[in-house]
XYZ file of C-alpha atoms in Angstrom:
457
model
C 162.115 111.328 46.864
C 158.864 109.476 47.130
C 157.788 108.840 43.690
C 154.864 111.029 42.532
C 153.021 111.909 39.462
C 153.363 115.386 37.624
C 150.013 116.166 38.038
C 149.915 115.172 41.678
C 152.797 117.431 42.396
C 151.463 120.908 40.067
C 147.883 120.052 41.754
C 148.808 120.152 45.392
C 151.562 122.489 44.333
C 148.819 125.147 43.468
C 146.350 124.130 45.708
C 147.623 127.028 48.062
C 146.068 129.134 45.191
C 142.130 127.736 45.970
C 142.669 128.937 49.639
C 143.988 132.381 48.685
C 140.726 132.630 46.364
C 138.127 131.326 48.614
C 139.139 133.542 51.683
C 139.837 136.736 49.671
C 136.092 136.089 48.496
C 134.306 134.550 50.834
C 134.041 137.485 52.648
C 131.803 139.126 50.111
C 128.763 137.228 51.568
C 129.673 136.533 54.679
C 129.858 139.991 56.025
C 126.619 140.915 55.579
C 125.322 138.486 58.141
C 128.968 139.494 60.505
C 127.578 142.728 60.568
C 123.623 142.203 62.021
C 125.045 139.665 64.835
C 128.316 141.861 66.068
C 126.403 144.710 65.332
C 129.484 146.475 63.448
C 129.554 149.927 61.952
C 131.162 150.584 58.636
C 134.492 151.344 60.189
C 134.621 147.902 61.649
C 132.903 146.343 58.563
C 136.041 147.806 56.664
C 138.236 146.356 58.553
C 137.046 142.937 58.523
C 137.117 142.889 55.009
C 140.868 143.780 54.737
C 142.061 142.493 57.590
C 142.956 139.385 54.777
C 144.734 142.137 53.289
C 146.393 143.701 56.059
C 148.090 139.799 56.805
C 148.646 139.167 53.199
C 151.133 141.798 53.342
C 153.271 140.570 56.517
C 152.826 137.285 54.916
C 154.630 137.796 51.823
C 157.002 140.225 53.477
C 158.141 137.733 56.257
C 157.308 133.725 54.930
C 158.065 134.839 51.259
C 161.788 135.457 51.890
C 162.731 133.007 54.330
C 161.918 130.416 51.180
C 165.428 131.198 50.206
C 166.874 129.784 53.779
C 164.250 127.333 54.404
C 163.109 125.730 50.990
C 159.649 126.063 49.088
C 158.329 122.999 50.619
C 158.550 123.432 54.334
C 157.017 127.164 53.918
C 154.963 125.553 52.063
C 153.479 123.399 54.958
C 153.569 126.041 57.344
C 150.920 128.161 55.225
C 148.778 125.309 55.304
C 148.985 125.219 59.180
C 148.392 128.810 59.300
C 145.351 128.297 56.920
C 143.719 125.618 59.519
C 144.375 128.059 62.404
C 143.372 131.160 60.512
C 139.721 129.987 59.301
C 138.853 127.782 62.394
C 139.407 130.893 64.422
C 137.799 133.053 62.149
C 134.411 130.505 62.092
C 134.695 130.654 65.738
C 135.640 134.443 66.517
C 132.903 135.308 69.336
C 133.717 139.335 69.137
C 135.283 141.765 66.470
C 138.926 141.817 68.013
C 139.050 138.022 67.590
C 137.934 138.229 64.438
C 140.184 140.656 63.346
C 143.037 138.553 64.504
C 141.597 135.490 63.015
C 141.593 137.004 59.437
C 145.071 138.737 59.760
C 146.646 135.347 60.539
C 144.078 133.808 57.580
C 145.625 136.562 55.329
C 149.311 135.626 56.094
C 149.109 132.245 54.579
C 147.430 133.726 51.625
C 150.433 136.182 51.176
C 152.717 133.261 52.107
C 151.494 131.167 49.134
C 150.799 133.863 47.003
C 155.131 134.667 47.445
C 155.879 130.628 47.653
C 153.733 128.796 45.335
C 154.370 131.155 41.536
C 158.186 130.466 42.307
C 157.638 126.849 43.635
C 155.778 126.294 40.198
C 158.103 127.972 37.825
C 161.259 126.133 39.811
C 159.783 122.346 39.444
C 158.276 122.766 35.304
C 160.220 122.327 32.491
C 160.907 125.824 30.346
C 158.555 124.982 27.402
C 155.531 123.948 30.169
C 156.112 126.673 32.708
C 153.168 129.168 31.566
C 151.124 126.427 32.063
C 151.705 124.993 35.061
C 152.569 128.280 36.680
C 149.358 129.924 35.988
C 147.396 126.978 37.612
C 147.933 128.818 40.198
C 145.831 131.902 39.116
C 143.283 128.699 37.816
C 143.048 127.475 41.813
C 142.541 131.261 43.121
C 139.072 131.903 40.452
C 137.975 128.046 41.877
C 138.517 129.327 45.121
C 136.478 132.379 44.348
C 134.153 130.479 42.863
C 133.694 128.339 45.380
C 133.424 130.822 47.809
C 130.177 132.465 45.670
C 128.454 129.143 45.917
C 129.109 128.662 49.523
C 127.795 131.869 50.336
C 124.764 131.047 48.601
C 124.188 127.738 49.957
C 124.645 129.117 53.472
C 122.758 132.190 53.203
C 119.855 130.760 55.028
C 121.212 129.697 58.094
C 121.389 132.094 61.251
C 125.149 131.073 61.797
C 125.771 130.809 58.257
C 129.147 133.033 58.177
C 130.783 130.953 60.404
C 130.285 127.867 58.146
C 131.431 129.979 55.285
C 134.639 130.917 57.118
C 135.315 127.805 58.784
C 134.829 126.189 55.583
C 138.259 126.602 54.199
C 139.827 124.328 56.880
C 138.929 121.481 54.680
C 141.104 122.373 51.547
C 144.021 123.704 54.214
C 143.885 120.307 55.530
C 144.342 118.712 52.488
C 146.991 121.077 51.341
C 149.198 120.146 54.653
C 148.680 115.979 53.583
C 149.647 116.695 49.695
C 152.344 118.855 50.972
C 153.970 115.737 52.890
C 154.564 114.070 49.770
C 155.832 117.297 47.629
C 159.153 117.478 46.164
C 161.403 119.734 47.015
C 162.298 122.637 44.664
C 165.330 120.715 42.725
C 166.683 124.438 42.555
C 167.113 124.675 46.317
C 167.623 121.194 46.586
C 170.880 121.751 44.438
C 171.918 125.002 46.307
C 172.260 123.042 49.346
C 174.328 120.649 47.770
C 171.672 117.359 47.449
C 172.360 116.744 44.224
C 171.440 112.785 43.835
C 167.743 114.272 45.074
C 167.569 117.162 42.770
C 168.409 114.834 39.887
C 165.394 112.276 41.419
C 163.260 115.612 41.243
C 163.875 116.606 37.656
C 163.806 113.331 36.192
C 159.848 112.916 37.324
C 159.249 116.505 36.036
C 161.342 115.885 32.877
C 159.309 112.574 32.068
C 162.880 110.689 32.575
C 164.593 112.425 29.575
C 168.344 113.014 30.894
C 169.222 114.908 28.265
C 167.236 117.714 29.544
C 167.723 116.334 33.170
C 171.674 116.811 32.489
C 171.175 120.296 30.936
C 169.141 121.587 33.385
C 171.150 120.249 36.233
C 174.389 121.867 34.440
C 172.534 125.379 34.366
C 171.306 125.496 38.059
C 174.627 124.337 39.387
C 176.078 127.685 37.337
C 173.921 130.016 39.234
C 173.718 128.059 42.397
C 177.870 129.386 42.668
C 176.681 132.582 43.155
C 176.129 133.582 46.637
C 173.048 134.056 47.981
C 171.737 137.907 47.819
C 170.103 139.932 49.805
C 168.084 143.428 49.604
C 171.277 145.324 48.202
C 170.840 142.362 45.377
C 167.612 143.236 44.719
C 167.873 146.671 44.452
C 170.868 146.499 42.126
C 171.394 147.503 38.876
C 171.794 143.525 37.194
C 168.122 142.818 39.307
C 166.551 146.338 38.029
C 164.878 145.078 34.984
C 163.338 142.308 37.166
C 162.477 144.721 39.595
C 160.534 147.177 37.420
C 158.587 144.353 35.660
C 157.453 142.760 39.073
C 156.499 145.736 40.866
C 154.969 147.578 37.550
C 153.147 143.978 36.891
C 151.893 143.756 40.465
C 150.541 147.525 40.729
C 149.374 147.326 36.943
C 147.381 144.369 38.071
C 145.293 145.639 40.978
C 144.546 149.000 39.811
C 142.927 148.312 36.686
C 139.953 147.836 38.558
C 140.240 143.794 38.855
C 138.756 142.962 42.354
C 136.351 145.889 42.823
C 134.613 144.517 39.624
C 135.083 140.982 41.074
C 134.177 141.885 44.808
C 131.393 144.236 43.708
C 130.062 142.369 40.923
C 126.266 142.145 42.670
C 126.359 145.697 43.660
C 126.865 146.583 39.983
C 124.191 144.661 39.050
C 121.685 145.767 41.674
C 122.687 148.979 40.021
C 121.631 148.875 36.835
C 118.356 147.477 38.146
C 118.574 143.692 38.601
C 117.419 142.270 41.878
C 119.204 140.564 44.612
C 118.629 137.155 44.434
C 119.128 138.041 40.703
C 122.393 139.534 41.036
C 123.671 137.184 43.477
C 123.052 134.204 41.085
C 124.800 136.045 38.541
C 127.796 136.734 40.699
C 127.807 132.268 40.589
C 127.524 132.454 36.939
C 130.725 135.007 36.768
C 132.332 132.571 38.995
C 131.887 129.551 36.884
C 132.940 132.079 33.399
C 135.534 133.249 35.429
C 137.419 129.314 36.046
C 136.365 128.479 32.411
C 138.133 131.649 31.101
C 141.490 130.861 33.328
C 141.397 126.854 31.977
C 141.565 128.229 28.728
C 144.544 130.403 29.630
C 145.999 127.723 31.270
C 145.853 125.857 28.025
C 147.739 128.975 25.870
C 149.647 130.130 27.919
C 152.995 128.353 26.177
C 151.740 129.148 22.937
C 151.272 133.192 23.025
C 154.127 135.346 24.180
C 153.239 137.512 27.443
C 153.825 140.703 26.497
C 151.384 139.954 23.599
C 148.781 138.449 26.303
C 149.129 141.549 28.721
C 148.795 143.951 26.186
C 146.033 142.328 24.220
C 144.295 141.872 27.438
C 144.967 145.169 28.527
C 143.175 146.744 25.339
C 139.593 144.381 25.958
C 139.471 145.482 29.501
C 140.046 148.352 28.499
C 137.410 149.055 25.674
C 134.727 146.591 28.076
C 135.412 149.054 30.938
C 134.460 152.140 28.905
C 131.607 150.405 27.314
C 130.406 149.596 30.854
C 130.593 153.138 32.126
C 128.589 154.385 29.151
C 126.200 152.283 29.797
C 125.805 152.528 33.434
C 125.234 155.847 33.225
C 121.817 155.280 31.079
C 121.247 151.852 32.542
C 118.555 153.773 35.128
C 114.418 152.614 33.283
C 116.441 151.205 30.236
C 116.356 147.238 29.962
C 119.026 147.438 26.951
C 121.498 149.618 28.419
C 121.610 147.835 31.684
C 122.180 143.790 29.652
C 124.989 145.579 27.957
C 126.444 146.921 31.020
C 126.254 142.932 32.369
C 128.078 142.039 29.169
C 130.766 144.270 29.166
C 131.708 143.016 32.448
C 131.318 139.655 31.897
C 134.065 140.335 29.010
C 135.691 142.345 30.854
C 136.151 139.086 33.464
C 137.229 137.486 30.632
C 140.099 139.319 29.827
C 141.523 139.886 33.122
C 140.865 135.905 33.484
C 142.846 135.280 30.692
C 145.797 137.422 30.581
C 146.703 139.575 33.643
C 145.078 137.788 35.775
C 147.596 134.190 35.529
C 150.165 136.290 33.684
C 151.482 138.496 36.397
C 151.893 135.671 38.876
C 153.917 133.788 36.226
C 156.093 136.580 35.595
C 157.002 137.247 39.140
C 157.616 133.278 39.918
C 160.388 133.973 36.386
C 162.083 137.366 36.167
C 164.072 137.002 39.280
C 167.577 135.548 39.267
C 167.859 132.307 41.641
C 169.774 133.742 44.391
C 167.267 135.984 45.190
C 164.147 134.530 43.693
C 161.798 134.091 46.969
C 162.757 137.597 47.890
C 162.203 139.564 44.571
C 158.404 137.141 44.290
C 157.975 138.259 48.059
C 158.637 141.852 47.248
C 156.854 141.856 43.731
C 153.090 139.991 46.307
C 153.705 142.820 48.870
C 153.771 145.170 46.433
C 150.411 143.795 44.461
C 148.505 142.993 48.527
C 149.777 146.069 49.224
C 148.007 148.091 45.703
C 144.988 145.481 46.815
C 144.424 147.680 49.740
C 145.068 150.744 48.590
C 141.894 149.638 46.163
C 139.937 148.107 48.040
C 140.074 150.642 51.010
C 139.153 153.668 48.588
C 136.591 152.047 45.857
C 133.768 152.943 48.179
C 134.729 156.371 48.791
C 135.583 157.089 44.931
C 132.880 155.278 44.229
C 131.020 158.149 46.232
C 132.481 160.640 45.078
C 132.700 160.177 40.858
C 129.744 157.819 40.507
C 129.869 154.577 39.224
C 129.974 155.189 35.341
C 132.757 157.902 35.972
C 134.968 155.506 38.303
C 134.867 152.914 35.480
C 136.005 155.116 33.119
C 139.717 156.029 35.182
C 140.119 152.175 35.324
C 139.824 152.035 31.687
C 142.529 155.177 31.212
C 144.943 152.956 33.590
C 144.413 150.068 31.232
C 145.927 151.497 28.204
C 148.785 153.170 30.386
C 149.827 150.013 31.542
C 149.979 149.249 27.654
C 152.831 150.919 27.251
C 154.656 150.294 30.485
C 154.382 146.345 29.343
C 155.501 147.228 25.413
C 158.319 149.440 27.226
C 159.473 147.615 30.130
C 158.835 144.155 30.302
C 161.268 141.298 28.516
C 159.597 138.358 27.024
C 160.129 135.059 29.170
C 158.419 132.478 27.182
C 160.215 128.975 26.269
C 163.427 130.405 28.496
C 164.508 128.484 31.315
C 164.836 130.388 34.536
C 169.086 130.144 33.899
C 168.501 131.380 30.662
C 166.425 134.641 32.028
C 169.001 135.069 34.944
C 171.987 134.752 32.445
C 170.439 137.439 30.050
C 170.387 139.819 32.804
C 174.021 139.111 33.942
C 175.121 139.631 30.770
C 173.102 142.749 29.883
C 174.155 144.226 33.128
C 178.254 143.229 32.182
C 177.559 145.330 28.732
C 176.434 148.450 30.465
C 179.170 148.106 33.173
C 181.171 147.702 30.367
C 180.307 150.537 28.503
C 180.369 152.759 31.072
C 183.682 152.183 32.249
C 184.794 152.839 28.545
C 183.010 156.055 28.330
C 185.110 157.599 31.635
C-alpha cells in the first residue's frame, strides 16, 4: 500500500459525493438556457432534467453490486471515467438525443458512487469515527450543489453558458480518477480475498498504528469473511430483513419528505412569495453556502448523537418548518412579513434535512448490511432512494398544479412525522458498533427467532 494520510484517503474517498451534487444541481440553471437554443418543449425539458435520474438508477443497480466481485476501489475509478465521459458529452451534446444520452451515462456514475462510496467510507473508518467520516459524503454532495448554484450564476451571461456549466464537472472527475490511483483498498475486501499482509497495511494507517485495534478488527472481519458470499436470496432473507426495512424505509423516507423539490425549486418559491429573480437566484447561493455550513456541523456530531435521535429530531423541525411555510405561503401574496417568514422556514427547514437525514441515511445504508452482501444491500437501498427521487421529481410540478403550493407543503410535513415513527419502530441504533458487531447482532437475533420457532412446533 502506498502510504497515505487519513484525510487524503476520506477526502478523495468522498469526493465522488461533490460530482453527484454538482450534476444533480447544475441542471437547475442550466436548463433554462438548454431550452431557448434546442428549442425543447416541456416534455423534453422533463426529461433532461431526470435523465441524471433515469442513469442513477442503472448505476446503482449494475456498478453498486459488482463492488462485491470487483472491490470498492476499482468501481471506484470507473465512476470517475464515466464522470469525464458523461459531462464532456453532455457540454458538447449538439441535439436533444445526445444530450439525453450524455446525462444518462452522467447519472450512472452518480448512482455508482452514491452505492460505492457510503460503504467504501464506513469499511475503511474506525467504529467510534464512522458517522463522521461517512457523512462527508453527504458534506461533498451540498458543496457540489453549492457549487453548482454559483456556477450557474457566474455563467448566466454567456450565450453558451450551459455547456460550460455541464462540462464543468470534468475537472473534479478528473481529479477523482488521480486520487483514486493512490486509494486503499477496502481492508474488508482486501481480507475476503485472502491479502491479508495488505489489509493489515490498510488498517494500521486508518487505526493511527494502534494494533490493538488493528488485531481486533482484523480478528472480526476474518469471522464474517468465512461466510460465503450472498446473493439476492441473502438479501431478501429473514437474518438481512431488519437491514432491509431500515435501508429501503430510510431511502424512501428521505426523498419524499419534500428534500429536493425544496432544494431544486428553492428560486421558484421565492419568486412566489414575491421576491425577484436576480433576488431569488442570489438567495438560492446563500442556501447553498447554509446548506455546506449546516452538513460541517453534522459532520462534526455525528459520533456524538445517536441516529435514531438525529432522524427523529430532524424529522420533527422539518416537519413544524414545512407547515409554517405553507401557512405562510398561502398569505405571502401583498404581505412583506408573511413572505420573510416563508424564506425562514425554509431556510430551517434546509437546516434540518442538512443536518440529520440528509448525511444520516447514507451512513446507515453504508452500516446495516452484513459484509457478504454489503455492496448489494447499499446498491439496492440508492436504487430504491434514485428511484423515490424520480417518482418526486417527475410529479412535484403536476401536484404542484394541482394542490397549490401552500397545500403541497403541507402533505410533506404529514410524511415527516410518519416517518417518525417508522424510525422509533424500525430502525436499530448503529452508533460506536463496528460493522462485525452490527452483522453479528443480526445473526444472532435471527438464531433466537429460528430458535424459537422451532420450539414452538
Amino acid at each position: 500500500m502506498r502510504k497515505v494520510s487519513t484525510g487524503f484517503v476520506y477526502f478523495f474517498g468522498a469526493l465522488g459525493g461533490l460530482l453527484f451534487g454538482y450534476d444533480t444541481g447544475v441542471i437547475s440553471g442550466a436548463i433554462l438556457f438548454i431550452q431557448k437554443q434546442m428549442n425543447l418543449g416541456s416534455w423534453q425539458q422533463g426529461w433532461v432534467v431526470s435523465a441524471v435520474l433515469l442513469g442513477a438508477i442503472l448505476g446503482a443497480a449494475i456498478i453498486g453490486p459488482s463492488s462485491d466481485r470487483f472491490g470498492r476501489r476499482k468501481l471506484l475509478l470507473l465512476s470517475a471515467i464515466i464522470f469525464f465521459v458523461g459531462a464532456l458529452g453532455s457540454a458538447f451534446s449538439p441535439e436533444f438525443w445526445t444530450l439525453i444520452i450524455s446525462r444518462i451515462i452522467l447519472g450512472m456514475a452518480v448512482g455508482a458512487a452514491s452505492a460505492l462510496i457510503p460503504t467504501y467510507l464506513a469499511e475503511l473508518s474506525p467504529a467510534d469515527k464512522r458517522g463522521t467520516v461517512s457523512s462527508l459524503f453527504q458534506l461533498m454532495v451540498m458543496t457540489g450543489i453549492f457549487l453548482a448554484y454559483v456556477t450557474n450564476y457566474t455563467f448566466s451571461g454567456m450565450y453558451t453558458g450551459w455547456r460550460w456549466m455541464l462540462g464543468f464537472a470534468a475537472i473534479p472527475a478528473a481529479l477523482l480518477f488521480l486520487g483514486g490511483l493512490i486509494l486503499p483498498e477496502s481492508p474488508r475486501f482486501l481480507i475476503k480475498q485472502g491479502h491479508m499482509d495488505t489489509a493489515r497495511e490498510v488498517l494500521d494507517t486508518m487505526n493511527k498504528h494502534d494494533q490493538t485495534a488493528v488485531n481486533k478488527e482484523v480478528a472480526q472481519i476474518q469471522e464474517q469473511a468465512k461466510i460465503k458470499s450472498g446473493g439476492w436470496s441473502e438479501l431478501f432473507s429473514k437474518m438481512v430483513r431488519p437491514s432491509l426495512i431500515i435501508g429501503i424505509g430510510l431511502a424512501i423516507f428521505q426523498q419524499v419528505m419534500g428534500c429536493n423539490t425544496v432544494l431544486y425549486y428553492a428560486p421558484t418559491i421565492f419568486t412566489d412569495v414575491g421576491f425577484g429573480v436576480s433576488a431569488a437566484l442570489l438567495a438560492h447561493i446563500g442556501i447553498g453556502i447554509f446548506n455546506v455550513i449546516v452538513t460541517a456541523v453534522a459532520v462534526a456530531i455525528m459520533d456524538k448523537i445517536d441516529r435514531k435521535k438525529m432522524l427523529i429530531g430532524g424529522a420533527i423541525g422539518m416537519g413544524v418548518s414545512l407547515f409554517i411555510m405553507s401557512i405562510a405561503m398561502k398569505f405571502s401574496h401583498g404581505s412583506f412579513t408573511a413572505a420573510v417568514v416563508c424564506v425562514i422556514a425554509l431556510t430551517v427547514y434546509i437546516a434540518f434535512f442538512s443536518a440529520t437525514w440528509g448525511p444520516v441515511m447514507w451512513v446507515m445504508i453504508g452500516e446495516v448490511f452484513p459484509l457478504n452482501i454489503r455492496g448489494l444491500g447499499n446498491s439496492f437501498a440508492s436504487v430504491i432512494n434514485w428511484t423515490a427521487n424520480m417518482v418526486v421529481s417527475l410529479t412535484f410540478p403536476s401536484l404542484l398544479d394541482f394542490f397549490g403550493t401552500g397545500s403541497l407543503f403541507i402533505g410533506y410535513g404529514v410524511l415527516c412525522f410518519i416517518s417518525i415513527w417508522f424510525v422509533h419502530k424500525m430502525v436499530f441504533e448503529t452508533r460506536n458498533r463496528s460493522l462485525e458487531e452490527i452483522e453479528a447482532t443480526l445473526r444472532a437475533k435471527s438464531g433466537e427467532k429460528e430458535a424459537k420457532f422451532s420450539a414452538q412446533n
